[in-house]
mmCIF file of C-alpha atoms in Angstrom:
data_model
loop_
_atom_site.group_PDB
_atom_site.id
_atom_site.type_symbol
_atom_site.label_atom_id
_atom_site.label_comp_id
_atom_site.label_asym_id
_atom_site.label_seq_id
_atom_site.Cartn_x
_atom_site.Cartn_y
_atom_site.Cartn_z
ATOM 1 C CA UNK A 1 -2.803 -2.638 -19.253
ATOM 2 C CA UNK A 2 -2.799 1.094 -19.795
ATOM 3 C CA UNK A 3 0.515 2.452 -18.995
ATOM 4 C CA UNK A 4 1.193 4.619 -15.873
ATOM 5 C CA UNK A 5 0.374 8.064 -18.093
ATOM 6 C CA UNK A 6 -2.644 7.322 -19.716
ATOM 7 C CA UNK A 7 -5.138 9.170 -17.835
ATOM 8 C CA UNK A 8 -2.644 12.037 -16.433
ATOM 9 C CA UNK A 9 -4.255 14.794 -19.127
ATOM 10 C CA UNK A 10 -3.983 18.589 -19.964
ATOM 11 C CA UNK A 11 -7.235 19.041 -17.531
ATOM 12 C CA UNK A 12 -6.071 16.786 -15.131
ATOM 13 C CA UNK A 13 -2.439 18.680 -15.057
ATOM 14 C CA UNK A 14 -4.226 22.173 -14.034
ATOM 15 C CA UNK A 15 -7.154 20.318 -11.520
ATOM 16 C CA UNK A 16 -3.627 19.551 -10.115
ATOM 17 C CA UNK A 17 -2.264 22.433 -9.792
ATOM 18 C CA UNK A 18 -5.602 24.240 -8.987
ATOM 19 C CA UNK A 19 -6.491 21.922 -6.118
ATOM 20 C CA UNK A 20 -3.959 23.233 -4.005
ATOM 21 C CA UNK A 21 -4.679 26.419 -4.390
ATOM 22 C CA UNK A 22 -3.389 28.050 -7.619
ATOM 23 C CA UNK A 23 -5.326 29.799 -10.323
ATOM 24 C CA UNK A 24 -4.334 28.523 -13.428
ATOM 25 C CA UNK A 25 -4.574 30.606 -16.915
ATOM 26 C CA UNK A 26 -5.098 27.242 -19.035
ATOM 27 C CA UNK A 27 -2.140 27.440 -20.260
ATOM 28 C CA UNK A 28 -0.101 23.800 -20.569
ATOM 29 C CA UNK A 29 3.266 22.790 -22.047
ATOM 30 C CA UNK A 30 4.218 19.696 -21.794
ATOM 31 C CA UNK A 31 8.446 20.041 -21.403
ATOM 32 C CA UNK A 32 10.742 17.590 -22.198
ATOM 33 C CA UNK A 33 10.429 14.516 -19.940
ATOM 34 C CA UNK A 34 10.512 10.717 -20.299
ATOM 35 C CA UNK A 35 10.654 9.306 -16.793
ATOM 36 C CA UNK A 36 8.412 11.513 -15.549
ATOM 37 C CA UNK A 37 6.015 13.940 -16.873
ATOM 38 C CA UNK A 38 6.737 17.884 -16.344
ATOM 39 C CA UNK A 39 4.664 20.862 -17.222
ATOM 40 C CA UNK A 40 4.950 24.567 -17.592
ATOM 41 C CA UNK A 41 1.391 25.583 -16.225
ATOM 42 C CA UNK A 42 0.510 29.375 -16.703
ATOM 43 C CA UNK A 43 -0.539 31.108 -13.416
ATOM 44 C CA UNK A 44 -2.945 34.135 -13.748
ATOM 45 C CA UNK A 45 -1.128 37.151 -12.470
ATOM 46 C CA UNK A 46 2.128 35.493 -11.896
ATOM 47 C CA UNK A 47 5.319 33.702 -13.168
ATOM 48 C CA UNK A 48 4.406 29.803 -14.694
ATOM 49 C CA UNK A 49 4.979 27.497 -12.252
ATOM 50 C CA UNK A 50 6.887 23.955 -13.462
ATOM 51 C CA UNK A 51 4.846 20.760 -12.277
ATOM 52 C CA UNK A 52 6.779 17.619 -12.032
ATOM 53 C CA UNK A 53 4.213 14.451 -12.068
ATOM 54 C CA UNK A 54 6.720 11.921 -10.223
ATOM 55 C CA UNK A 55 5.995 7.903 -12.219
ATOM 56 C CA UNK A 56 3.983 5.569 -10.133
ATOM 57 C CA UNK A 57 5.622 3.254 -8.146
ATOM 58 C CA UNK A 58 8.855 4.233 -8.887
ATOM 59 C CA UNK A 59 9.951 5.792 -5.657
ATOM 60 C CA UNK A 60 8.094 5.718 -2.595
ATOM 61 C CA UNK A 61 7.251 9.117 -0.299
ATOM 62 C CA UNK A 62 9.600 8.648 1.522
ATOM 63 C CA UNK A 63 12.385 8.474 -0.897
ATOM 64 C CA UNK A 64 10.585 11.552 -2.769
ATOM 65 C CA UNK A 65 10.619 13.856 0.524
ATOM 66 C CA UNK A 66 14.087 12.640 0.763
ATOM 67 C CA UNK A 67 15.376 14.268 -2.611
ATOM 68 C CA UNK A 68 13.634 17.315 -1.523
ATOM 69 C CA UNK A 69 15.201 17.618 1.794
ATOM 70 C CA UNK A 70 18.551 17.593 0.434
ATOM 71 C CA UNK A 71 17.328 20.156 -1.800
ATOM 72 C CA UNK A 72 16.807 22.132 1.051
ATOM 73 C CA UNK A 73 19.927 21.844 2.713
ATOM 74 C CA UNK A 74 21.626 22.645 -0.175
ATOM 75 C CA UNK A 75 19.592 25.659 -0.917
ATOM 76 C CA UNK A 76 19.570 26.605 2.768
ATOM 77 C CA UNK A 77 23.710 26.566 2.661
ATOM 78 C CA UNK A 78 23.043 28.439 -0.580
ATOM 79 C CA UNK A 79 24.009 25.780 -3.106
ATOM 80 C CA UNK A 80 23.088 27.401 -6.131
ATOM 81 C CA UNK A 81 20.268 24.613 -6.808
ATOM 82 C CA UNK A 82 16.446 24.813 -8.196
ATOM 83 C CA UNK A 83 14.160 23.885 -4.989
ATOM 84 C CA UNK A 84 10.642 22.596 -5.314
ATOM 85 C CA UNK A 85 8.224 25.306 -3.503
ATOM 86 C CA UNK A 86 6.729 24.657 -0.241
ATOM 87 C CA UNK A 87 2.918 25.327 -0.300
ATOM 88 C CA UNK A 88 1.234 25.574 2.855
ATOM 89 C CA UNK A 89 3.650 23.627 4.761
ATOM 90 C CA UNK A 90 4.153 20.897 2.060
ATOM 91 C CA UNK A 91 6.659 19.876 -0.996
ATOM 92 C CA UNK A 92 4.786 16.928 -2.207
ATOM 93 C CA UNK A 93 0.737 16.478 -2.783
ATOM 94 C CA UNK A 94 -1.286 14.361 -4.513
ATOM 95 C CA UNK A 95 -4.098 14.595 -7.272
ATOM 96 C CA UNK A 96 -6.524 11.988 -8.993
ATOM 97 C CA UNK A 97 -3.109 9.148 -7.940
ATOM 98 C CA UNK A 98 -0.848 11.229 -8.797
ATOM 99 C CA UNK A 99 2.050 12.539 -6.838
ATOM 100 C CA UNK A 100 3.489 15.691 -8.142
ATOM 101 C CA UNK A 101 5.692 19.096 -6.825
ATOM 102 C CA UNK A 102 6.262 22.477 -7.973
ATOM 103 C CA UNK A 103 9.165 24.573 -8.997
ATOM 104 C CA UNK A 104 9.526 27.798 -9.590
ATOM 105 C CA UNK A 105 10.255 28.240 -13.591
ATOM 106 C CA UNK A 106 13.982 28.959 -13.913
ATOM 107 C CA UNK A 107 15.565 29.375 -17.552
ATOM 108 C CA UNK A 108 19.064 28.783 -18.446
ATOM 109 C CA UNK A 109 21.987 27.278 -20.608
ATOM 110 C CA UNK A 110 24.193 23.934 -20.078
ATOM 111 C CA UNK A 111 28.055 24.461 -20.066
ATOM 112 C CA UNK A 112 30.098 24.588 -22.974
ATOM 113 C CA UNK A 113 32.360 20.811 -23.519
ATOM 114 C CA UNK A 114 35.639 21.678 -22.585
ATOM 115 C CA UNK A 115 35.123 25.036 -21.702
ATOM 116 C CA UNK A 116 37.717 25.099 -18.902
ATOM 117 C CA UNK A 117 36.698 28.216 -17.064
ATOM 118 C CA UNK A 118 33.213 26.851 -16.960
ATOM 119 C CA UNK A 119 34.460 23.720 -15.873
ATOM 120 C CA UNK A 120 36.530 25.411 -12.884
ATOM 121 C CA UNK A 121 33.062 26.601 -11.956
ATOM 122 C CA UNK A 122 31.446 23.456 -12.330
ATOM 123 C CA UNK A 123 34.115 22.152 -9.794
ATOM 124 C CA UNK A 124 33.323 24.456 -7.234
ATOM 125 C CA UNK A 125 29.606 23.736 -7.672
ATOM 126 C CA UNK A 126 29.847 20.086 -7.255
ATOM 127 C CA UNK A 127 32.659 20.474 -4.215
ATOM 128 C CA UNK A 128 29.760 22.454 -2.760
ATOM 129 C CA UNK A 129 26.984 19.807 -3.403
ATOM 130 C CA UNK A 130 29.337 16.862 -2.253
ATOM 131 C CA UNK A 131 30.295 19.203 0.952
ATOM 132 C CA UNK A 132 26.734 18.506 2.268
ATOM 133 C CA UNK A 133 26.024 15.657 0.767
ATOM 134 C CA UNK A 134 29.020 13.639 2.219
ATOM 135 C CA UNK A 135 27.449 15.170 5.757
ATOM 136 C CA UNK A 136 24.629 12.451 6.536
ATOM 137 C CA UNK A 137 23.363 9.240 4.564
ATOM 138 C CA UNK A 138 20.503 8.915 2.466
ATOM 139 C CA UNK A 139 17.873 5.975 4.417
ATOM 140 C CA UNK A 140 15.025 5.728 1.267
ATOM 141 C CA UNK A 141 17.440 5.683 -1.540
ATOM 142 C CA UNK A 142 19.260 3.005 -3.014
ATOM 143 C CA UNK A 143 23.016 3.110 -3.506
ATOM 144 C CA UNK A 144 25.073 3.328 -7.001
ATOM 145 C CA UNK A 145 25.807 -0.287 -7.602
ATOM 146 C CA UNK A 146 27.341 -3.027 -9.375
ATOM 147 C CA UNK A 147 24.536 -5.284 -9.159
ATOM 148 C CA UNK A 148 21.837 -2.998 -9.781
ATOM 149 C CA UNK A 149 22.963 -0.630 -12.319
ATOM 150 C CA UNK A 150 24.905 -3.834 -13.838
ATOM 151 C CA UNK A 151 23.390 -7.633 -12.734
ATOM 152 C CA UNK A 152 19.743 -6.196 -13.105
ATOM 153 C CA UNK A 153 20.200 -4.194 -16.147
ATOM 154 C CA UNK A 154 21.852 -7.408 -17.804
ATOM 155 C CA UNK A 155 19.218 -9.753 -16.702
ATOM 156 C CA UNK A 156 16.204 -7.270 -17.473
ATOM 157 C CA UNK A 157 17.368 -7.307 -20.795
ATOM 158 C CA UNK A 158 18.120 -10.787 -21.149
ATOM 159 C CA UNK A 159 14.803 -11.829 -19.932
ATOM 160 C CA UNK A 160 13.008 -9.618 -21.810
ATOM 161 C CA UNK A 161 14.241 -10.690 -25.525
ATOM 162 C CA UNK A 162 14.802 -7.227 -25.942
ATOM 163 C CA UNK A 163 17.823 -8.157 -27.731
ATOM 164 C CA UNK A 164 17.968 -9.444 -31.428
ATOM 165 C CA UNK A 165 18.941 -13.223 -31.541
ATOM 166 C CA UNK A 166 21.410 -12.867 -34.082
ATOM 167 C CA UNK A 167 23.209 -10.478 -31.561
ATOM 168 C CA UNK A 168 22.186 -12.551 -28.254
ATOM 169 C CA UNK A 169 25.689 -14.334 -27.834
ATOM 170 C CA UNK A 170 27.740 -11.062 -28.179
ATOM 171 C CA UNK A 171 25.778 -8.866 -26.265
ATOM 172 C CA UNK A 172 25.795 -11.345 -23.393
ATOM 173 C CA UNK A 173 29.390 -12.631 -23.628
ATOM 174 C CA UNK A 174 31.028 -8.936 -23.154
ATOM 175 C CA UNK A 175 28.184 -7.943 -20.938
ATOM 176 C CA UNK A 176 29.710 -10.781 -18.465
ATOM 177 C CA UNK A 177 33.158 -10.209 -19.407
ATOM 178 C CA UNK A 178 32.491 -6.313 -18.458
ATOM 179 C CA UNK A 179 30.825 -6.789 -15.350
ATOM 180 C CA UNK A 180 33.425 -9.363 -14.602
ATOM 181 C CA UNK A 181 36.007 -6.390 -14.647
ATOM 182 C CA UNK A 182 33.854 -3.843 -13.283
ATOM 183 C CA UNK A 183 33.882 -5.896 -9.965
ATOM 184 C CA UNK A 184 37.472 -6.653 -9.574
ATOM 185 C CA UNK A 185 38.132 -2.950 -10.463
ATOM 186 C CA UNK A 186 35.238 -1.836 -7.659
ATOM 187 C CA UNK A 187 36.768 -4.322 -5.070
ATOM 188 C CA UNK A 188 40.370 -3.050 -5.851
ATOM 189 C CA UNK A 189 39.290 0.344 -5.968
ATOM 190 C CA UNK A 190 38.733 2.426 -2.000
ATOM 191 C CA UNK A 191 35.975 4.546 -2.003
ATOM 192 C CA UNK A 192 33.331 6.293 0.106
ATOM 193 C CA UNK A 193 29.497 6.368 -1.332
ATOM 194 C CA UNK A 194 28.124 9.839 0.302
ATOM 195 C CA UNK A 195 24.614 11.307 -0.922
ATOM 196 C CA UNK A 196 25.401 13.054 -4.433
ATOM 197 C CA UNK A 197 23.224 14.027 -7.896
ATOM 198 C CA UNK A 198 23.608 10.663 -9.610
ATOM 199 C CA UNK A 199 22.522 11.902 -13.296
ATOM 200 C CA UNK A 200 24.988 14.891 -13.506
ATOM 201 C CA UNK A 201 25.378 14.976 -16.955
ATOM 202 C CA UNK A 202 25.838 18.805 -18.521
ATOM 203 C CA UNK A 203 22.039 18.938 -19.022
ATOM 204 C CA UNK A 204 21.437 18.705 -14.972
ATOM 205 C CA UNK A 205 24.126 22.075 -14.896
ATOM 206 C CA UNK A 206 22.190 24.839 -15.603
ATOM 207 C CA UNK A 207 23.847 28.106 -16.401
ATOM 208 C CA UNK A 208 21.628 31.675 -15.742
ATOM 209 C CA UNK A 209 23.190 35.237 -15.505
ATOM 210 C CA UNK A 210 26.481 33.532 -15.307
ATOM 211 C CA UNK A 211 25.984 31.736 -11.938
ATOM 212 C CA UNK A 212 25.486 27.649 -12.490
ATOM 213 C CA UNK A 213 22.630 25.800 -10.894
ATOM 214 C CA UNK A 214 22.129 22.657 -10.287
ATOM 215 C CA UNK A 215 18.670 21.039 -11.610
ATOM 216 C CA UNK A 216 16.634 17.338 -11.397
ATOM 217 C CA UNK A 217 17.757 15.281 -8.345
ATOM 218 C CA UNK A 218 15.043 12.988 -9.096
ATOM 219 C CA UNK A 219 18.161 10.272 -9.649
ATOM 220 C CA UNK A 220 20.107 11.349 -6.228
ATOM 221 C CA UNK A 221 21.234 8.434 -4.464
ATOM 222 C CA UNK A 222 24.472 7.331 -2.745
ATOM 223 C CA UNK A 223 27.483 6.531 -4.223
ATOM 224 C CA UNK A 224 31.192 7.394 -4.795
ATOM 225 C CA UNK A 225 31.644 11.396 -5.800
ATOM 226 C CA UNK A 226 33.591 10.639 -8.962
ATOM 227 C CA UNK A 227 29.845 9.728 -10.170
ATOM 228 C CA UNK A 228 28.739 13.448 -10.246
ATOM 229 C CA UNK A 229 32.189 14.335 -11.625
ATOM 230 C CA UNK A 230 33.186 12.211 -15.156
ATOM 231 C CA UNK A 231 30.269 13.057 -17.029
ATOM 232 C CA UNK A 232 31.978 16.707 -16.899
ATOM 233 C CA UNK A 233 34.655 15.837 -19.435
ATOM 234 C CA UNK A 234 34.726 15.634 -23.173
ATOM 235 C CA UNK A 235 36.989 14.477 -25.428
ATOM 236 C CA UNK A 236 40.466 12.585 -26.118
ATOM 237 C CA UNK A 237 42.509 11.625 -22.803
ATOM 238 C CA UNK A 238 44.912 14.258 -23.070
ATOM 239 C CA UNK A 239 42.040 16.809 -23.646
ATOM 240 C CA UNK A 240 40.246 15.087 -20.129
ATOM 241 C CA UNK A 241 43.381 15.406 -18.218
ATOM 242 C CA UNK A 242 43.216 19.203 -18.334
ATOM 243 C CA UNK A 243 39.695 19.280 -17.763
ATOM 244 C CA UNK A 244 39.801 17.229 -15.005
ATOM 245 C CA UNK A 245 42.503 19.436 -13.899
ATOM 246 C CA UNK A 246 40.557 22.470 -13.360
ATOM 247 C CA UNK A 247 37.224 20.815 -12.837
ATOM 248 C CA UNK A 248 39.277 19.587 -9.286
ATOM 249 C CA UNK A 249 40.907 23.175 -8.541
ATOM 250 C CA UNK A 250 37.412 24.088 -7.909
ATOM 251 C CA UNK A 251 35.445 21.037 -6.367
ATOM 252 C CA UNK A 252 39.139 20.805 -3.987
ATOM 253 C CA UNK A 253 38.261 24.671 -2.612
ATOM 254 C CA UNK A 254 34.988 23.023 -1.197
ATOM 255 C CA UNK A 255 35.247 19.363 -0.581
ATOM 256 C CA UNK A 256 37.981 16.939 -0.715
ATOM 257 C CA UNK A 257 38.329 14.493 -3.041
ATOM 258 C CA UNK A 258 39.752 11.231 -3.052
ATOM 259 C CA UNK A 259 42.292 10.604 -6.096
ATOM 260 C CA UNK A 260 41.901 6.784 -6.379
ATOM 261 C CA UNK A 261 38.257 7.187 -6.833
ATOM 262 C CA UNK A 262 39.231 8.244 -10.431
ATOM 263 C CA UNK A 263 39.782 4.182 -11.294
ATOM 264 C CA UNK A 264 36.149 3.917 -11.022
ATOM 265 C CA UNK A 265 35.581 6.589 -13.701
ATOM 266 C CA UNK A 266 35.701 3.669 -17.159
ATOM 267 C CA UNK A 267 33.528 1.094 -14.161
ATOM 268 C CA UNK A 268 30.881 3.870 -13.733
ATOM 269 C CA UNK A 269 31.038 4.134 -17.329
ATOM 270 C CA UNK A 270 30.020 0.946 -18.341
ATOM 271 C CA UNK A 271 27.593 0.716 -15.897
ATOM 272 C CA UNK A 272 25.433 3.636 -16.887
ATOM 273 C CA UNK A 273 25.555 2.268 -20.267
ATOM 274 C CA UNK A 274 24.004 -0.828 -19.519
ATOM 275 C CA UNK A 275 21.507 0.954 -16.928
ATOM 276 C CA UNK A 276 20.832 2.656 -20.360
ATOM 277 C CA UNK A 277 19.357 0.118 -22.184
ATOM 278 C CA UNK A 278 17.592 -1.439 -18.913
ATOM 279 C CA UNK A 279 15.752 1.323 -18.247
ATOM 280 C CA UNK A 280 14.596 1.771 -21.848
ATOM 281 C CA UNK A 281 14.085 -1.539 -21.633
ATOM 282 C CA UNK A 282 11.774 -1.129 -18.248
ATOM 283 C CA UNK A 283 9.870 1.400 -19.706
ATOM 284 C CA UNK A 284 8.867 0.364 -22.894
ATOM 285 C CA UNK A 285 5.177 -0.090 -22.123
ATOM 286 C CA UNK A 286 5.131 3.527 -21.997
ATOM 287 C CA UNK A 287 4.091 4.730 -25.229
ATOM 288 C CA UNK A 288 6.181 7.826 -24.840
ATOM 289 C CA UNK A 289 9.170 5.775 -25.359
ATOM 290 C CA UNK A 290 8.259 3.539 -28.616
ATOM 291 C CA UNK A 291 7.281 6.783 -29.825
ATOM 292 C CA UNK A 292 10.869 8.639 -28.892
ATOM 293 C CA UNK A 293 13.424 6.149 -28.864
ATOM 294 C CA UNK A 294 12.195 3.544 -32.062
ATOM 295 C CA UNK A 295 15.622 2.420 -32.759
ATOM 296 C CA UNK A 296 15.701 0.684 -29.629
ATOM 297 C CA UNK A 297 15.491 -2.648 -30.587
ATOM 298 C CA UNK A 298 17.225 -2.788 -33.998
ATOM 299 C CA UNK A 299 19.895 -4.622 -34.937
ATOM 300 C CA UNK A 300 22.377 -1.362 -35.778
ATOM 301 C CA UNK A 301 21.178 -0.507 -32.015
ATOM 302 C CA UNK A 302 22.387 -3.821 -30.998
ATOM 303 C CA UNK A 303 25.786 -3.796 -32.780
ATOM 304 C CA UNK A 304 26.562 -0.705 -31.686
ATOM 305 C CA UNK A 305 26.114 -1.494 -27.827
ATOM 306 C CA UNK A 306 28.553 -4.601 -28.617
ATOM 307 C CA UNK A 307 30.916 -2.332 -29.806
ATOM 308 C CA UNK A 308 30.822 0.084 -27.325
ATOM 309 C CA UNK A 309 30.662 -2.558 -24.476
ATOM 310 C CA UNK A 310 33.950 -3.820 -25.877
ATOM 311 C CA UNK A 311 35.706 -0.736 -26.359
ATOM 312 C CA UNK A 312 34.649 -0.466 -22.232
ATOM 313 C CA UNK A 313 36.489 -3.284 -21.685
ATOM 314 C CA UNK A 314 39.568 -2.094 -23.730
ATOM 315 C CA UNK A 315 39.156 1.311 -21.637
ATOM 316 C CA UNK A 316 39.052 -0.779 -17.943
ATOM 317 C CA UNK A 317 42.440 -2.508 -19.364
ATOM 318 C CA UNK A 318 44.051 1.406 -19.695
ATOM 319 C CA UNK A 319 45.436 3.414 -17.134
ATOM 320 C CA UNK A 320 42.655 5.678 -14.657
ATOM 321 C CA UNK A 321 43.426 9.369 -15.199
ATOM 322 C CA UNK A 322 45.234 11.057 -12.696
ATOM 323 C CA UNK A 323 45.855 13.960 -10.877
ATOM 324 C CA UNK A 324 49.538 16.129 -11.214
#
């Protein structure tokens, strides 16, 4: 079978764009995008528009118009946040199968690791986001969860001998072992799952004539707000401690925060590094990814993910960081 992509083309990208009423200049770049494909498409007389082809069957309409609507209400609120563009009463259309949006084309930088007035900035910017998100549940969006971002991921992997043999037992004995802690840490730990970015890594922060904005909620779903926050820090605990310090003076102006949610940060850790692998895993009919990621698969690959599984268990045997 030909994989999702195959027939989504240069042409087909500006029929796209043209069919709903935009005059393209031929002009295509394809931008850097694995789980989806965007494009810079070159508008005669204007600004490039930025045309995000969502992968079939990943998320239904529903879920898709979801994501957008919180958009909204953060950009309505004036949440510093790139919106898709409403065409003739629409966010989402459809061309040749495929679903797809527009953005306006915004530029920009990602914060500087352990940059703490950046990071105080970044604080307020996520207190803002969590503000409204903690407002209303998603209903078309899955939750942040052990079993899916941990159970599935393991067994995905498992089932697809994606793993070498020689490295079979190991993978899958700490893989267990992990998820093992991760649930008596989740079940210890209180926490309230509220709508939030789910992918905020520094990348997803971008910074513009000194204001941040916040980019790609294609992974928004709920889950606890520490989620959005970890991925912030950088570096040796001691170094994290005072980032996480005035990362919180700024999401704490905006949105309360929950200090025992910080147990969860080593959990949500391990998780993402096994949803890693999965969803490499899960796409790997895609030629895109063979092509990008060809390491996948090896056995230095393998070893490493034992090793860093392991030294996730160490870290969910150490004490959370905390708040002074």
């Amino acid at each position: 079978m030909s994989h999702p992509f195959a027939t989504l083309t240069p042409d087909l990208v500006l029929d796209a764009v043209e069919s709903i009423g935009f005059l393209s200049d031929a002009r295509v770049l394809a931008l850097n995008s694995y789980e989806n494909r965007v494009y810079q498409v070159g508008i005669e007389d204007s600004e490039p528009l930025i045309a995000k082809f969502y992968r079939p069957q990943r998320w239904t309409n529903e879920a898709i118009l979801e994501e957008h609507r919180f958009t909204f209400e953060l950009a309505e609120l004036d949440v510093p946040v790139v919106a898709p563009m409403i065409h003739n009463g629409e966010s989402l259309f459809e061309h040749a199968g495929f679903r797809f949006t527009l953005f306006p084309r915004r530029g920009g930088r990602a914060p500087e690791p352990g940059n703490l007035d950046q990071l105080y900035r970044l604080g307020q910017l996520l207190g803002r986001l969590h503000a409204v998100g903690a407002t209303k549940p998603f209903e078309h969006r899955e939750a942040l969860g052990v079993k899916n971002f941990g159970h599935d991921s393991l067994t995905t992997l498992l089932e697809g001998n994606f793993i070498p043999r020689s490295l079979l037992p190991a993978y899958e004995s700490v893989a267990r072992d992990l998820l093992k802690r991760v649930e008596d840490v989740y079940a210890a730990t209180p926490h309230t799952n509220i709508r939030m970015h789910g992918d905020c890594h520094p990348g997803n922060m971008m910074c513009r004539d000194e204001v941040f904005h916040i980019v790609d909620l294609d992974d928004c779903r709920m889950g606890p707000a520490v989620q959005d926050l970890w991925m912030m820090l950088a570096g040796d605990r001691q170094e994290c401690l005072g980032q996480l310090s005035e990362l919180m003076d700024g999401y704490s102006e905006f949105h309360d925060f929950n200090p025992r949610e910080l147990a969860l940060i080593e959990p949500l850790r391990a998780l993402r590094l096994m949803h890693y692998s999965a969803w490499l895993a899960r796409r790997w009919d895609d030629p895109a990814f063979p092509h990008s990621f060809p390491w996948f698969g090896s056995e230095r690959y393998w070893g490493d993910q034992v090793l860093a599984l392991r030294e996730q268990l160490s870290a969910l045997n150490e004490e959370p960081l905390k708040l002074f």
